[in-house]
mmCIF file of C-alpha atoms in Angstrom:
data_model
loop_
_atom_site.group_PDB
_atom_site.id
_atom_site.type_symbol
_atom_site.label_atom_id
_atom_site.label_comp_id
_atom_site.label_asym_id
_atom_site.label_seq_id
_atom_site.Cartn_x
_atom_site.Cartn_y
_atom_site.Cartn_z
ATOM 1 C CA LYS A 1 0.000 0.000 0.000
ATOM 2 C CA SER A 2 2.846 2.422 0.748
ATOM 3 C CA LYS A 3 3.963 2.151 -2.877
ATOM 4 C CA PHE A 4 0.814 3.891 -4.124
ATOM 5 C CA HIS A 5 0.285 7.656 -4.173
ATOM 6 C CA HIS A 6 -2.691 9.715 -5.271
ATOM 7 C CA VAL A 7 -2.025 13.048 -6.977
ATOM 8 C CA PRO A 8 -5.423 14.540 -7.892
ATOM 9 C CA ASN A 9 -6.178 16.526 -11.015
ATOM 10 C CA GLY A 10 -6.398 20.286 -10.647
ATOM 11 C CA TYR A 11 -6.767 23.677 -12.277
ATOM 12 C CA ASP A 12 -4.204 26.039 -13.739
ATOM 13 C CA SER A 13 -4.954 29.615 -12.724
ATOM 14 C CA SER A 14 -2.590 30.890 -15.418
ATOM 15 C CA ASP A 15 -5.211 29.707 -17.944
ATOM 16 C CA PHE A 16 -7.815 32.002 -16.413
ATOM 17 C CA PRO A 17 -8.567 35.331 -18.110
ATOM 18 C CA GLU A 18 -8.307 38.599 -16.231
ATOM 19 C CA GLY A 19 -11.492 39.876 -14.615
ATOM 20 C CA GLU A 20 -13.540 39.315 -11.540
ATOM 21 C CA TYR A 21 -17.113 38.685 -10.534
ATOM 22 C CA VAL A 22 -19.502 41.647 -10.430
ATOM 23 C CA ARG A 23 -23.075 41.099 -9.234
ATOM 24 C CA ASN A 24 -25.439 40.652 -12.182
ATOM 25 C CA GLU A 25 -28.879 42.222 -12.552
ATOM 26 C CA LYS A 26 -30.223 38.661 -12.853
ATOM 27 C CA PHE A 27 -29.252 35.595 -10.851
ATOM 28 C CA THR A 28 -27.017 33.889 -13.407
ATOM 29 C CA LEU A 29 -26.402 30.142 -13.267
ATOM 30 C CA THR A 30 -23.898 28.914 -15.863
ATOM 31 C CA TYR A 31 -23.003 25.506 -17.258
ATOM 32 C CA THR A 32 -20.077 24.836 -19.582
ATOM 33 C CA GLY A 33 -19.508 21.600 -21.455
ATOM 34 C CA SER A 34 -21.724 19.115 -23.240
ATOM 35 C CA LEU A 35 -25.197 17.877 -22.350
ATOM 36 C CA TYR A 36 -26.783 14.779 -23.844
ATOM 37 C CA GLY A 37 -28.406 11.503 -22.848
ATOM 38 C CA ARG A 38 -28.396 10.958 -19.078
ATOM 39 C CA ARG A 39 -26.522 14.226 -18.533
ATOM 40 C CA ASN A 40 -29.341 16.721 -18.940
ATOM 41 C CA PRO A 41 -31.066 19.563 -17.028
ATOM 42 C CA LYS A 42 -34.444 17.809 -16.587
ATOM 43 C CA SER A 43 -34.305 17.722 -12.762
ATOM 44 C CA LEU A 44 -33.121 21.328 -12.574
ATOM 45 C CA PHE A 45 -35.925 22.486 -14.865
ATOM 46 C CA GLU A 46 -38.517 20.676 -12.740
ATOM 47 C CA ALA A 47 -37.142 22.368 -9.623
ATOM 48 C CA ILE A 48 -37.197 25.796 -11.282
ATOM 49 C CA GLU A 49 -40.767 25.251 -12.474
ATOM 50 C CA LYS A 50 -41.762 24.395 -8.914
ATOM 51 C CA LEU A 51 -40.087 27.495 -7.453
ATOM 52 C CA ILE A 52 -41.710 29.778 -10.039
ATOM 53 C CA GLN A 53 -45.167 28.301 -9.384
ATOM 54 C CA MET A 54 -44.650 28.759 -5.633
ATOM 55 C CA GLY A 55 -43.652 32.382 -6.200
ATOM 56 C CA LYS A 56 -40.246 31.858 -4.617
ATOM 57 C CA ILE A 57 -38.327 32.849 -7.737
ATOM 58 C CA ASP A 58 -39.151 35.649 -10.142
ATOM 59 C CA LYS A 59 -38.256 34.390 -13.594
ATOM 60 C CA GLU A 60 -37.640 37.987 -14.640
ATOM 61 C CA LYS A 61 -34.621 37.845 -12.320
ATOM 62 C CA LEU A 62 -33.325 34.469 -13.483
ATOM 63 C CA LYS A 63 -30.792 33.700 -16.214
ATOM 64 C CA LEU A 64 -29.518 30.256 -17.201
ATOM 65 C CA VAL A 65 -26.468 30.164 -19.457
ATOM 66 C CA PHE A 66 -25.442 26.959 -21.230
ATOM 67 C CA VAL A 67 -22.116 27.076 -23.048
ATOM 68 C CA GLY A 68 -21.055 24.147 -25.214
ATOM 69 C CA ARG A 69 -22.606 21.359 -27.258
ATOM 70 C CA PHE A 70 -26.034 19.857 -26.618
ATOM 71 C CA GLY A 71 -27.937 16.823 -27.884
ATOM 72 C CA GLU A 72 -31.253 17.186 -29.707
ATOM 73 C CA GLU A 73 -33.193 15.997 -26.652
ATOM 74 C CA VAL A 74 -31.566 18.710 -24.536
ATOM 75 C CA GLU A 75 -32.254 21.362 -27.183
ATOM 76 C CA GLU A 76 -35.927 20.294 -26.966
ATOM 77 C CA MET A 77 -35.838 20.766 -23.178
ATOM 78 C CA PHE A 78 -34.553 24.307 -23.708
ATOM 79 C CA GLU A 79 -37.265 25.048 -26.263
ATOM 80 C CA ASN A 80 -40.132 23.505 -24.267
ATOM 81 C CA ALA A 81 -39.294 25.058 -20.895
ATOM 82 C CA SER A 82 -42.007 27.417 -19.658
ATOM 83 C CA PHE A 83 -39.215 29.827 -18.719
ATOM 84 C CA LYS A 84 -37.298 29.503 -22.004
ATOM 85 C CA GLU A 85 -36.851 33.276 -22.134
ATOM 86 C CA CYS A 86 -34.504 32.840 -19.156
ATOM 87 C CA ILE A 87 -32.249 30.457 -21.103
ATOM 88 C CA GLU A 88 -29.246 31.594 -23.106
ATOM 89 C CA THR A 89 -27.346 29.031 -25.169
ATOM 90 C CA VAL A 90 -23.842 29.654 -26.444
ATOM 91 C CA GLY A 91 -22.051 27.370 -28.889
ATOM 92 C CA TYR A 92 -18.463 26.194 -28.708
ATOM 93 C CA VAL A 93 -16.047 28.850 -27.446
ATOM 94 C CA THR A 94 -12.360 28.908 -26.552
ATOM 95 C CA HIS A 95 -11.170 27.668 -23.191
ATOM 96 C CA LYS A 96 -10.522 31.178 -21.875
ATOM 97 C CA GLU A 97 -13.930 32.381 -23.058
ATOM 98 C CA SER A 98 -15.671 29.522 -21.274
ATOM 99 C CA ILE A 99 -13.871 30.374 -18.022
ATOM 100 C CA SER A 100 -14.829 34.020 -18.489
ATOM 101 C CA TYR A 101 -18.501 32.980 -18.513
ATOM 102 C CA LEU A 102 -17.920 31.097 -15.246
ATOM 103 C CA ILE A 103 -16.159 33.955 -13.477
ATOM 104 C CA LYS A 104 -18.992 36.366 -14.337
ATOM 105 C CA SER A 105 -21.743 34.106 -12.942
ATOM 106 C CA GLU A 106 -23.479 33.977 -9.584
ATOM 107 C CA ALA A 107 -23.130 30.197 -9.462
ATOM 108 C CA LEU A 108 -21.855 27.340 -11.601
ATOM 109 C CA LEU A 109 -24.069 24.448 -12.610
ATOM 110 C CA LEU A 110 -22.589 20.968 -12.479
ATOM 111 C CA ILE A 111 -24.674 18.066 -13.786
ATOM 112 C CA VAL A 112 -23.261 14.576 -13.290
ATOM 113 C CA ASP A 113 -24.398 11.561 -15.307
ATOM 114 C CA GLU A 114 -26.732 9.227 -13.480
ATOM 115 C CA ALA A 115 -24.417 6.211 -13.689
ATOM 116 C CA LYS A 116 -22.680 3.962 -11.164
ATOM 117 C CA GLU A 117 -19.191 4.911 -12.376
ATOM 118 C CA SER A 118 -19.989 8.602 -11.871
ATOM 119 C CA GLU A 119 -19.707 8.146 -8.116
ATOM 120 C CA GLU A 120 -15.963 7.522 -8.388
ATOM 121 C CA ILE A 121 -14.967 10.024 -11.095
ATOM 122 C CA VAL A 122 -14.096 13.719 -10.750
ATOM 123 C CA PRO A 123 -13.889 15.323 -14.217
ATOM 124 C CA GLY A 124 -11.177 17.946 -14.740
ATOM 125 C CA LYS A 125 -13.922 20.538 -15.253
ATOM 126 C CA VAL A 126 -14.886 20.286 -11.575
ATOM 127 C CA TYR A 127 -11.443 21.495 -10.490
ATOM 128 C CA GLU A 128 -11.681 24.331 -12.995
ATOM 129 C CA TYR A 129 -15.041 25.322 -11.529
ATOM 130 C CA LEU A 130 -13.424 25.319 -8.081
ATOM 131 C CA GLY A 131 -10.533 27.449 -9.294
ATOM 132 C CA THR A 132 -12.881 30.293 -10.269
ATOM 133 C CA MET A 133 -13.907 30.567 -6.591
ATOM 134 C CA ARG A 134 -17.543 30.856 -7.679
ATOM 135 C CA PRO A 135 -20.230 28.822 -5.840
ATOM 136 C CA LEU A 136 -20.984 25.372 -7.237
ATOM 137 C CA PHE A 137 -24.551 24.186 -7.720
ATOM 138 C CA ALA A 138 -24.193 20.453 -8.210
ATOM 139 C CA ILE A 139 -26.728 17.851 -9.280
ATOM 140 C CA ALA A 140 -24.781 14.712 -8.475
ATOM 141 C CA PRO A 141 -24.818 11.527 -6.371
ATOM 142 C CA ASN A 142 -24.656 12.433 -2.673
ATOM 143 C CA GLU A 143 -22.142 9.699 -1.891
ATOM 144 C CA SER A 144 -19.698 10.522 -4.645
ATOM 145 C CA ALA A 145 -16.131 11.755 -5.037
ATOM 146 C CA ILE A 146 -17.495 15.016 -6.470
ATOM 147 C CA ALA A 147 -19.780 15.589 -3.477
ATOM 148 C CA GLU A 148 -16.898 14.872 -1.087
ATOM 149 C CA LEU A 149 -14.725 17.410 -2.935
ATOM 150 C CA ILE A 150 -17.418 20.083 -2.757
ATOM 151 C CA TYR A 151 -18.006 19.448 0.952
ATOM 152 C CA GLU A 152 -14.262 19.423 1.653
ATOM 153 C CA THR A 153 -13.775 22.800 -0.037
ATOM 154 C CA GLU A 154 -17.114 24.200 1.193
ATOM 155 C CA ALA A 155 -17.606 25.359 -2.380
ATOM 156 C CA GLY A 156 -21.313 24.778 -2.861
ATOM 157 C CA LEU A 157 -24.413 22.626 -2.559
ATOM 158 C CA VAL A 158 -25.191 19.106 -3.811
ATOM 159 C CA ALA A 159 -28.427 17.245 -4.500
ATOM 160 C CA HIS A 160 -29.201 13.999 -6.301
ATOM 161 C CA GLN A 161 -31.057 14.084 -9.637
ATOM 162 C CA SER A 162 -34.066 12.390 -8.045
ATOM 163 C CA GLU A 163 -34.285 14.934 -5.208
ATOM 164 C CA ILE A 164 -36.337 17.630 -6.941
ATOM 165 C CA ASP A 165 -37.349 19.227 -3.635
ATOM 166 C CA LYS A 166 -33.712 19.351 -2.494
ATOM 167 C CA ILE A 167 -32.577 20.826 -5.810
ATOM 168 C CA ALA A 168 -35.290 23.472 -5.467
ATOM 169 C CA GLU A 169 -34.281 24.146 -1.850
ATOM 170 C CA ASN A 170 -30.618 24.574 -2.820
ATOM 171 C CA LEU A 171 -31.446 26.865 -5.725
ATOM 172 C CA PHE A 172 -33.723 29.013 -3.598
ATOM 173 C CA GLU A 173 -30.990 29.315 -0.960
ATOM 174 C CA PHE A 174 -28.545 30.665 -3.543
ATOM 175 C CA TYR A 175 -31.173 32.895 -5.153
ATOM 176 C CA HIS A 176 -32.325 34.279 -1.798
ATOM 177 C CA HIS A 177 -28.759 35.084 -0.736
ATOM 178 C CA TRP A 178 -28.187 36.810 -4.069
ATOM 179 C CA GLU A 179 -31.372 38.883 -3.638
ATOM 180 C CA LYS A 180 -30.164 40.008 -0.220
ATOM 181 C CA SER A 181 -26.653 40.719 -1.604
ATOM 182 C CA LEU A 182 -25.226 38.120 0.765
ATOM 183 C CA PRO A 183 -22.405 35.659 -0.077
ATOM 184 C CA LEU A 184 -23.800 32.475 -1.561
ATOM 185 C CA THR A 185 -21.015 30.419 -0.006
ATOM 186 C CA GLU A 186 -17.902 30.911 2.071
ATOM 187 C CA PRO A 187 -15.444 28.614 0.297
ATOM 188 C CA ASN A 188 -12.384 27.230 2.009
ATOM 189 C CA VAL A 189 -9.838 29.018 -0.184
ATOM 190 C CA LYS A 190 -6.884 27.157 1.325
ATOM 191 C CA ALA A 191 -8.521 23.801 0.573
ATOM 192 C CA ILE A 192 -9.272 24.871 -3.004
ATOM 193 C CA GLU A 193 -5.778 26.191 -3.647
ATOM 194 C CA GLN A 194 -4.262 22.800 -2.880
ATOM 195 C CA TYR A 195 -5.762 21.716 -6.216
ATOM 196 C CA GLU A 196 -3.809 24.359 -8.131
ATOM 197 C CA ARG A 197 -1.681 22.363 -10.579
ATOM 198 C CA ARG A 198 1.595 23.844 -9.366
ATOM 199 C CA ASN A 199 0.845 22.354 -5.937
ATOM 200 C CA ALA A 200 0.057 18.977 -7.510
ATOM 201 C CA SER A 201 3.343 19.216 -9.445
ATOM 202 C CA LYS A 202 5.175 19.931 -6.208
ATOM 203 C CA LYS A 203 3.635 16.851 -4.616
ATOM 204 C CA LEU A 204 4.611 14.731 -7.620
ATOM 205 C CA ALA A 205 8.186 16.082 -7.464
ATOM 206 C CA GLU A 206 8.386 15.129 -3.774
ATOM 207 C CA ILE A 207 7.224 11.592 -4.591
ATOM 208 C CA LEU A 208 9.821 11.285 -7.362
ATOM 209 C CA ASP A 209 12.507 12.587 -5.011
ATOM 210 C CA GLY A 210 11.551 9.919 -2.502
ATOM 211 C CA VAL A 211 11.654 7.187 -5.137
ATOM 212 C CA CYS A 212 15.076 8.292 -6.393
#
């Protein structure tokens, strides 16, 4: 067992464009990447519909930004949503442009495939989300590596795809804090910074030194 070491993936802040978050006129939730098949916003849309019907969220103050590539079934979800005027879709953009969208958002949407293997995988994008220091709004398995990472860094909220009420509760919490001009989260910056790639490289160098 002592022969094995785990060096996690991370983010490279030197890839990030200049700029910082400024409060938007609308609560802006942004997703970057691809959406298709089991990775789709169905549960989120159901939660939003519920909050609008309950009068907890004013759709005039809501903006959902999806940046990337989307399957036909997801495009249909965008088109058929009762709040489709709140949805902005952006096609493929450069890496720096995609990060710029993240930095300028109130919160970052993370949707994890509903599959057994998803519980053990942390995509590189998650670390990039963390590196922006913006709050994460995750729809993911509760007992997963991604959830553990978010809890460890205190970076956001997590709910399972099947937990529509919990998704709605989490979204309302973020939205309510935004309305009151309060911080959505208080991330553990020190915990997040350990996933900066230069720190991972340092750890790898120490391992190699020990081996040599």
